[in-house]
Amino acid sequence: MTTHTTSSLDASAQLLDVFKALANPVRLQVLQWLRDPDLHFPPDQAIADQHEVGVCVSHIQAKTGLAQSTVSAYMASLQRAGLVRATRVGKWTHYRRDEERIAQLVDALGRSL
C-alpha cells in the first residue's frame, strides 16, 4: 500500500508541475504552436529540421514578442514539466514537444481524475 501511495503522490506531483507550466497562456500557446511547427514558424528560416530538432528559441521569441530571457524561462518551465525537449545546435537552443511524455501525462491524468 505504501508503494501505491508513493507512486500516486509522485504522479500527482508530476501532474501539478504540468498544470503549473500550462497555467500561463503564453506557455500553453507555444506548446500548441510546437504541435505543427511548420504552420507557425517559417520553415525557410529554420537552421535545423523543426520536427526532429525543434524550433529555435529566437523564432519562438519573435513570434511571442517577449524578451528572450522571458521566453527562455518559459521554455525551461515547459521542459521541467516534461512537455518539451531542448536540443543545442551551435549557440542556439531548439525546442520540440515530447509527444511520448505528453501521451503518458494524458494517460496519468485520465487515471487520476
Coordinates of N, CA, C and O in Angstrom, one line a residue:
M1 N 0.8 -1.2 0.0 CA 0.0 0.0 0.0 C 0.9 1.3 0.0 O 0.5 2.2 -0.7
T2 N 2.0 1.2 0.7 CA 2.9 2.4 0.7 C 3.4 2.7 -0.7 O 3.4 3.9 -1.1
T3 N 3.7 1.7 -1.4 CA 4.3 1.9 -2.8 C 3.2 2.6 -3.6 O 3.5 3.5 -4.4
H4 N 2.0 2.1 -3.5 CA 0.9 2.7 -4.3 C 0.7 4.2 -4.0 O 0.5 5.0 -4.8
T5 N 0.7 4.4 -2.7 CA 0.5 5.8 -2.2 C 1.6 6.7 -2.7 O 1.4 7.8 -3.1
T6 N 2.9 6.2 -2.6 CA 4.0 7.0 -3.0 C 4.0 7.2 -4.5 O 4.1 8.4 -4.9
S7 N 3.7 6.2 -5.3 CA 3.6 6.4 -6.7 C 2.4 7.3 -7.1 O 2.5 8.1 -8.0
S8 N 1.3 7.2 -6.4 CA 0.2 8.1 -6.6 C 0.6 9.5 -6.3 O 0.2 10.4 -7.0
L9 N 1.3 9.7 -5.2 CA 1.8 11.1 -4.9 C 2.7 11.6 -5.9 O 2.7 12.8 -6.3
D10 N 3.6 10.7 -6.4 CA 4.6 11.1 -7.5 C 3.8 11.6 -8.7 O 4.2 12.6 -9.3
A11 N 2.8 10.8 -9.1 CA 2.0 11.1 -10.3 C 1.3 12.4 -10.1 O 1.2 13.2 -11.0
S12 N 0.8 12.6 -8.9 CA 0.1 13.9 -8.6 C 1.0 15.1 -8.7 O 0.7 16.1 -9.2
A13 N 2.2 14.9 -8.2 CA 3.2 16.0 -8.2 C 3.6 16.3 -9.7 O 3.8 17.5 -10.0
Q14 N 3.8 15.3 -10.5 CA 4.1 15.5 -11.9 C 3.0 16.2 -12.6 O 3.3 17.1 -13.4
L15 N 1.8 15.8 -12.4 CA 0.6 16.5 -13.0 C 0.5 17.9 -12.5 O 0.2 18.8 -13.3
L16 N 0.8 18.2 -11.3 CA 0.8 19.5 -10.7 C 1.8 20.4 -11.4 O 1.5 21.5 -11.8
D17 N 3.0 19.9 -11.7 CA 4.1 20.6 -12.4 C 3.6 20.9 -13.9 O 3.8 22.0 -14.4
V18 N 2.9 20.0 -14.5 CA 2.4 20.2 -15.8 C 1.3 21.3 -15.8 O 1.3 22.2 -16.6
F19 N 0.4 21.2 -14.8 CA -0.7 22.2 -14.7 C -0.1 23.6 -14.5 O -0.6 24.6 -15.0
K20 N 0.9 23.7 -13.6 CA 1.6 25.0 -13.4 C 2.2 25.5 -14.7 O 2.1 26.7 -14.9
A21 N 2.9 24.7 -15.4 CA 3.5 25.1 -16.6 C 2.5 25.6 -17.7 O 2.7 26.6 -18.3
L22 N 1.3 24.9 -17.7 CA 0.3 25.2 -18.7 C -0.6 26.3 -18.2 O -1.5 26.8 -19.0
A23 N -0.5 26.7 -17.0 CA -1.4 27.8 -16.4 C -1.1 29.1 -17.1 O -1.9 30.0 -17.0
N24 N 0.1 29.3 -17.6 CA 0.5 30.5 -18.3 C 0.0 30.5 -19.7 O 0.3 29.6 -20.5
P25 N -0.8 31.4 -20.2 CA -1.4 31.4 -21.5 C -0.3 31.4 -22.6 O -0.5 30.7 -23.7
V26 N 0.8 32.0 -22.4 CA 1.8 32.1 -23.5 C 2.5 30.7 -23.6 O 2.7 30.2 -24.7
R27 N 2.8 30.1 -22.4 CA 3.4 28.8 -22.5 C 2.5 27.8 -23.1 O 2.9 26.9 -23.9
L28 N 1.2 27.8 -22.8 CA 0.2 27.0 -23.5 C 0.2 27.2 -25.0 O 0.2 26.2 -25.8
Q29 N 0.2 28.5 -25.4 CA 0.2 28.8 -26.8 C 1.4 28.3 -27.5 O 1.3 27.7 -28.6
V30 N 2.6 28.4 -26.9 CA 3.8 27.9 -27.5 C 3.7 26.4 -27.7 O 4.1 25.9 -28.8
L31 N 3.3 25.7 -26.7 CA 3.2 24.3 -26.8 C 2.2 23.9 -27.9 O 2.5 22.9 -28.7
Q32 N 1.1 24.6 -28.1 CA 0.2 24.4 -29.2 C 0.9 24.7 -30.6 O 0.7 23.9 -31.5
W33 N 1.6 25.8 -30.6 CA 2.4 26.1 -31.9 C 3.3 25.0 -32.2 O 3.5 24.6 -33.4
L34 N 4.0 24.4 -31.2 CA 5.0 23.4 -31.5 C 4.4 22.1 -32.0 O 5.1 21.2 -32.5
R35 N 3.1 22.0 -31.9 CA 2.5 20.8 -32.4 C 2.6 20.7 -33.9 O 2.8 19.6 -34.4
D36 N 2.6 21.8 -34.5 CA 2.8 21.9 -36.0 C 3.7 23.0 -36.3 O 3.2 24.1 -36.7
P37 N 5.0 22.8 -36.1 CA 5.9 24.0 -36.2 C 6.0 24.6 -37.6 O 6.1 25.8 -37.7
D38 N 5.8 23.8 -38.7 CA 5.9 24.4 -40.0 C 4.8 25.4 -40.3 O 4.9 26.3 -41.1
L39 N 3.6 25.2 -39.6 CA 2.5 26.1 -39.8 C 2.7 27.4 -39.1 O 2.2 28.4 -39.5
H40 N 3.4 27.3 -37.9 CA 3.5 28.5 -37.1 C 4.9 29.2 -37.1 O 5.0 30.4 -36.6
F41 N 5.9 28.5 -37.6 CA 7.2 29.1 -37.7 C 7.7 28.9 -39.1 O 7.6 27.9 -39.6
P42 N 8.3 30.0 -39.7 CA 8.8 29.9 -41.1 C 9.8 28.8 -41.3 O 11.0 28.9 -40.8
P43 N 9.5 27.7 -42.0 CA 10.4 26.6 -42.2 C 11.7 27.1 -43.0 O 12.7 26.5 -42.8
D44 N 11.5 28.1 -43.8 CA 12.6 28.5 -44.7 C 13.6 29.3 -43.8 O 14.8 29.4 -44.3
Q45 N 13.3 29.7 -42.6 CA 14.3 30.4 -41.7 C 14.9 29.4 -40.7 O 15.8 29.8 -40.0
A46 N 14.4 28.2 -40.7 CA 14.9 27.2 -39.7 C 16.3 26.8 -40.1 O 16.6 26.6 -41.3
I47 N 17.2 26.6 -39.1 CA 18.5 26.2 -39.4 C 18.7 24.7 -39.1 O 19.7 24.1 -39.3
A48 N 17.6 24.0 -38.7 CA 17.5 22.6 -38.5 C 16.1 22.1 -38.7 O 15.2 22.9 -38.7
D49 N 15.9 20.8 -38.9 CA 14.6 20.3 -39.1 C 13.7 20.5 -37.8 O 14.0 20.1 -36.7
Q50 N 12.7 21.3 -38.0 CA 11.8 21.7 -36.9 C 11.1 20.6 -36.3 O 10.7 20.7 -35.1
H51 N 10.9 19.5 -37.0 CA 10.2 18.3 -36.4 C 11.1 17.4 -35.6 O 10.8 16.9 -34.6
E52 N 12.3 17.3 -36.1 CA 13.3 16.4 -35.4 C 14.1 17.2 -34.3 O 14.2 16.6 -33.2
V53 N 14.5 18.4 -34.6 CA 15.4 19.1 -33.7 C 14.5 20.1 -32.9 O 14.8 20.3 -31.7
G54 N 13.6 20.7 -33.5 CA 12.7 21.7 -32.8 C 12.8 23.1 -33.4 O 13.5 23.3 -34.4
V55 N 12.2 24.0 -32.8 CA 12.1 25.4 -33.2 C 13.1 26.2 -32.4 O 13.2 26.1 -31.2
C56 N 13.9 27.0 -33.1 CA 14.9 27.9 -32.4 C 14.2 28.8 -31.4 O 13.2 29.4 -31.8
V57 N 14.8 29.0 -30.3 CA 14.2 29.9 -29.3 C 14.0 31.3 -29.8 O 13.1 32.0 -29.4
S58 N 14.9 31.7 -30.7 CA 14.8 33.1 -31.3 C 13.5 33.2 -32.1 O 12.9 34.3 -32.2
H59 N 13.1 32.1 -32.8 CA 11.9 32.2 -33.6 C 10.7 32.2 -32.6 O 9.7 32.9 -32.9
I60 N 10.7 31.5 -31.5 CA 9.7 31.5 -30.6 C 9.6 32.9 -30.0 O 8.5 33.5 -29.8
Q61 N 10.7 33.5 -29.6 CA 10.8 34.8 -29.1 C 10.2 35.8 -30.0 O 9.4 36.7 -29.6
A62 N 10.5 35.7 -31.3 CA 10.0 36.7 -32.3 C 8.5 36.6 -32.4 O 7.8 37.6 -32.5
K63 N 8.0 35.3 -32.4 CA 6.5 35.2 -32.5 C 5.7 35.6 -31.3 O 4.7 36.2 -31.5
T64 N 6.3 35.5 -30.1 CA 5.6 35.9 -28.9 C 5.8 37.4 -28.7 O 4.9 38.0 -28.0
G65 N 6.9 38.0 -29.2 CA 7.1 39.4 -28.9 C 7.7 39.7 -27.5 O 7.7 40.8 -27.1
L66 N 8.0 38.6 -26.8 CA 8.5 38.8 -25.5 C 10.0 38.8 -25.4 O 10.7 38.4 -26.4
A67 N 10.6 39.2 -24.3 CA 12.1 39.3 -24.2 C 12.6 37.9 -24.3 O 12.0 36.9 -23.8
Q68 N 13.8 37.7 -24.8 CA 14.5 36.4 -24.9 C 14.6 35.7 -23.6 O 14.3 34.5 -23.5
S69 N 14.9 36.5 -22.5 CA 15.1 35.9 -21.2 C 13.7 35.3 -20.7 O 13.7 34.3 -20.1
T70 N 12.6 36.0 -21.0 CA 11.3 35.5 -20.6 C 11.0 34.2 -21.3 O 10.5 33.3 -20.7
V71 N 11.2 34.2 -22.6 CA 10.9 33.0 -23.4 C 11.8 31.9 -23.0 O 11.3 30.7 -22.8
S72 N 13.0 32.1 -22.7 CA 13.9 31.1 -22.2 C 13.4 30.5 -20.9 O 13.4 29.3 -20.6
A73 N 12.9 31.4 -20.0 CA 12.4 30.9 -18.7 C 11.1 30.1 -18.9 O 10.9 29.1 -18.3
Y74 N 10.3 30.6 -19.8 CA 9.0 29.8 -20.1 C 9.3 28.5 -20.7 O 8.7 27.5 -20.3
M75 N 10.3 28.4 -21.6 CA 10.7 27.1 -22.2 C 11.3 26.2 -21.2 O 11.1 24.9 -21.2
A76 N 12.1 26.7 -20.3 CA 12.7 25.9 -19.2 C 11.6 25.3 -18.3 O 11.6 24.2 -17.9
S77 N 10.5 26.1 -18.1 CA 9.4 25.6 -17.3 C 8.7 24.4 -18.0 O 8.3 23.4 -17.4
L78 N 8.5 24.6 -19.3 CA 7.8 23.5 -20.1 C 8.7 22.3 -20.1 O 8.3 21.1 -20.1
Q79 N 10.0 22.5 -20.2 CA 11.0 21.4 -20.2 C 11.0 20.7 -18.8 O 10.9 19.4 -18.8
R80 N 11.0 21.4 -17.7 CA 10.9 20.8 -16.4 C 9.7 20.0 -16.2 O 9.7 18.9 -15.5
A81 N 8.6 20.4 -16.8 CA 7.3 19.7 -16.7 C 7.3 18.5 -17.6 O 6.3 17.7 -17.6
G82 N 8.3 18.3 -18.5 CA 8.4 17.2 -19.4 C 7.6 17.3 -20.6 O 7.3 16.3 -21.3
L83 N 7.2 18.5 -21.0 CA 6.4 18.8 -22.2 C 7.2 19.0 -23.4 O 6.7 18.8 -24.5
V84 N 8.4 19.5 -23.3 CA 9.3 19.8 -24.4 C 10.7 19.3 -24.2 O 11.1 19.1 -23.0
R85 N 11.4 19.1 -25.2 CA 12.9 18.7 -25.2 C 13.7 19.8 -25.8 O 13.3 20.3 -26.8
A86 N 14.8 20.0 -25.2 CA 15.7 21.0 -25.8 C 16.9 20.4 -26.5 O 17.4 19.3 -26.0
T87 N 17.3 21.0 -27.6 CA 18.5 20.5 -28.3 C 19.3 21.7 -28.7 O 18.8 22.7 -29.2
R88 N 20.6 21.6 -28.4 CA 21.5 22.7 -28.8 C 22.0 22.5 -30.2 O 22.4 21.3 -30.6
V89 N 22.0 23.5 -31.1 CA 22.6 23.5 -32.4 C 23.5 24.7 -32.5 O 23.0 25.8 -32.6
G90 N 24.8 24.5 -32.3 CA 25.7 25.6 -32.2 C 25.4 26.4 -31.0 O 25.3 25.8 -29.9
K91 N 25.2 27.7 -31.1 CA 24.9 28.5 -30.0 C 23.4 28.7 -29.7 O 22.9 29.3 -28.8
W92 N 22.6 28.0 -30.5 CA 21.1 28.1 -30.4 C 20.5 26.9 -29.8 O 20.9 25.8 -30.0
T93 N 19.4 27.2 -29.0 CA 18.7 26.1 -28.4 C 17.3 26.0 -29.1 O 16.7 27.0 -29.4
H94 N 17.0 24.8 -29.5 CA 15.8 24.4 -30.2 C 14.9 23.6 -29.3 O 15.4 22.8 -28.5
Y95 N 13.6 23.8 -29.4 CA 12.6 23.1 -28.6 C 11.6 22.4 -29.4 O 11.2 22.9 -30.4
R96 N 11.3 21.2 -29.0 CA 10.2 20.4 -29.7 C 9.4 19.7 -28.6 O 9.9 19.5 -27.5
R97 N 8.2 19.4 -28.9 CA 7.3 18.7 -28.0 C 7.8 17.3 -27.7 O 8.3 16.7 -28.6
D98 N 7.6 16.8 -26.5 CA 8.0 15.5 -26.2 C 6.6 14.7 -26.2 O 5.9 14.6 -25.2
E99 N 6.3 14.2 -27.4 CA 5.0 13.6 -27.6 C 4.8 12.4 -26.8 O 3.7 12.1 -26.3
E100 N 5.8 11.6 -26.6 CA 5.7 10.4 -25.8 C 5.4 10.7 -24.3 O 4.5 10.2 -23.7
R101 N 6.0 11.7 -23.8 CA 5.8 12.2 -22.4 C 4.4 12.8 -22.3 O 3.7 12.6 -21.3
I102 N 4.0 13.6 -23.3 CA 2.7 14.2 -23.3 C 1.6 13.1 -23.2 O 0.7 13.2 -22.5
A103 N 1.8 12.1 -24.0 CA 0.8 10.9 -24.0 C 0.8 10.3 -22.7 O -0.3 9.9 -22.2
Q104 N 1.9 10.1 -22.0 CA 2.0 9.5 -20.7 C 1.3 10.4 -19.7 O 0.5 9.9 -18.8
L105 N 1.4 11.7 -19.8 CA 0.8 12.6 -18.9 C -0.7 12.6 -19.1 O -1.5 12.6 -18.1
V106 N -1.2 12.6 -20.3 CA -2.6 12.5 -20.6 C -3.2 11.2 -20.0 O -4.3 11.2 -19.4
D107 N -2.5 10.1 -20.2 CA -2.9 8.8 -19.6 C -3.0 8.9 -18.1 O -3.9 8.5 -17.4
A108 N -1.9 9.5 -17.4 CA -1.9 9.6 -16.0 C -3.1 10.5 -15.5 O -3.7 10.3 -14.5
L109 N -3.3 11.6 -16.3 CA -4.5 12.4 -15.9 C -5.8 11.7 -16.0 O -6.6 11.8 -15.1
G110 N -5.9 10.9 -17.0 CA -7.2 10.1 -17.1 C -7.3 9.1 -16.0 O -8.5 8.8 -15.5
R111 N -6.2 8.5 -15.5 CA -6.3 7.6 -14.4 C -6.5 8.3 -13.0 O -7.1 7.7 -12.1
S112 N -6.1 9.5 -12.9 CA -6.1 10.2 -11.6 C -7.3 11.0 -11.3 O -7.6 11.4 -10.2
L113 N -8.1 11.4 -12.4 CA -9.3 12.2 -12.2 C -10.5 11.4 -12.3 O -10.7 10.5 -13.0

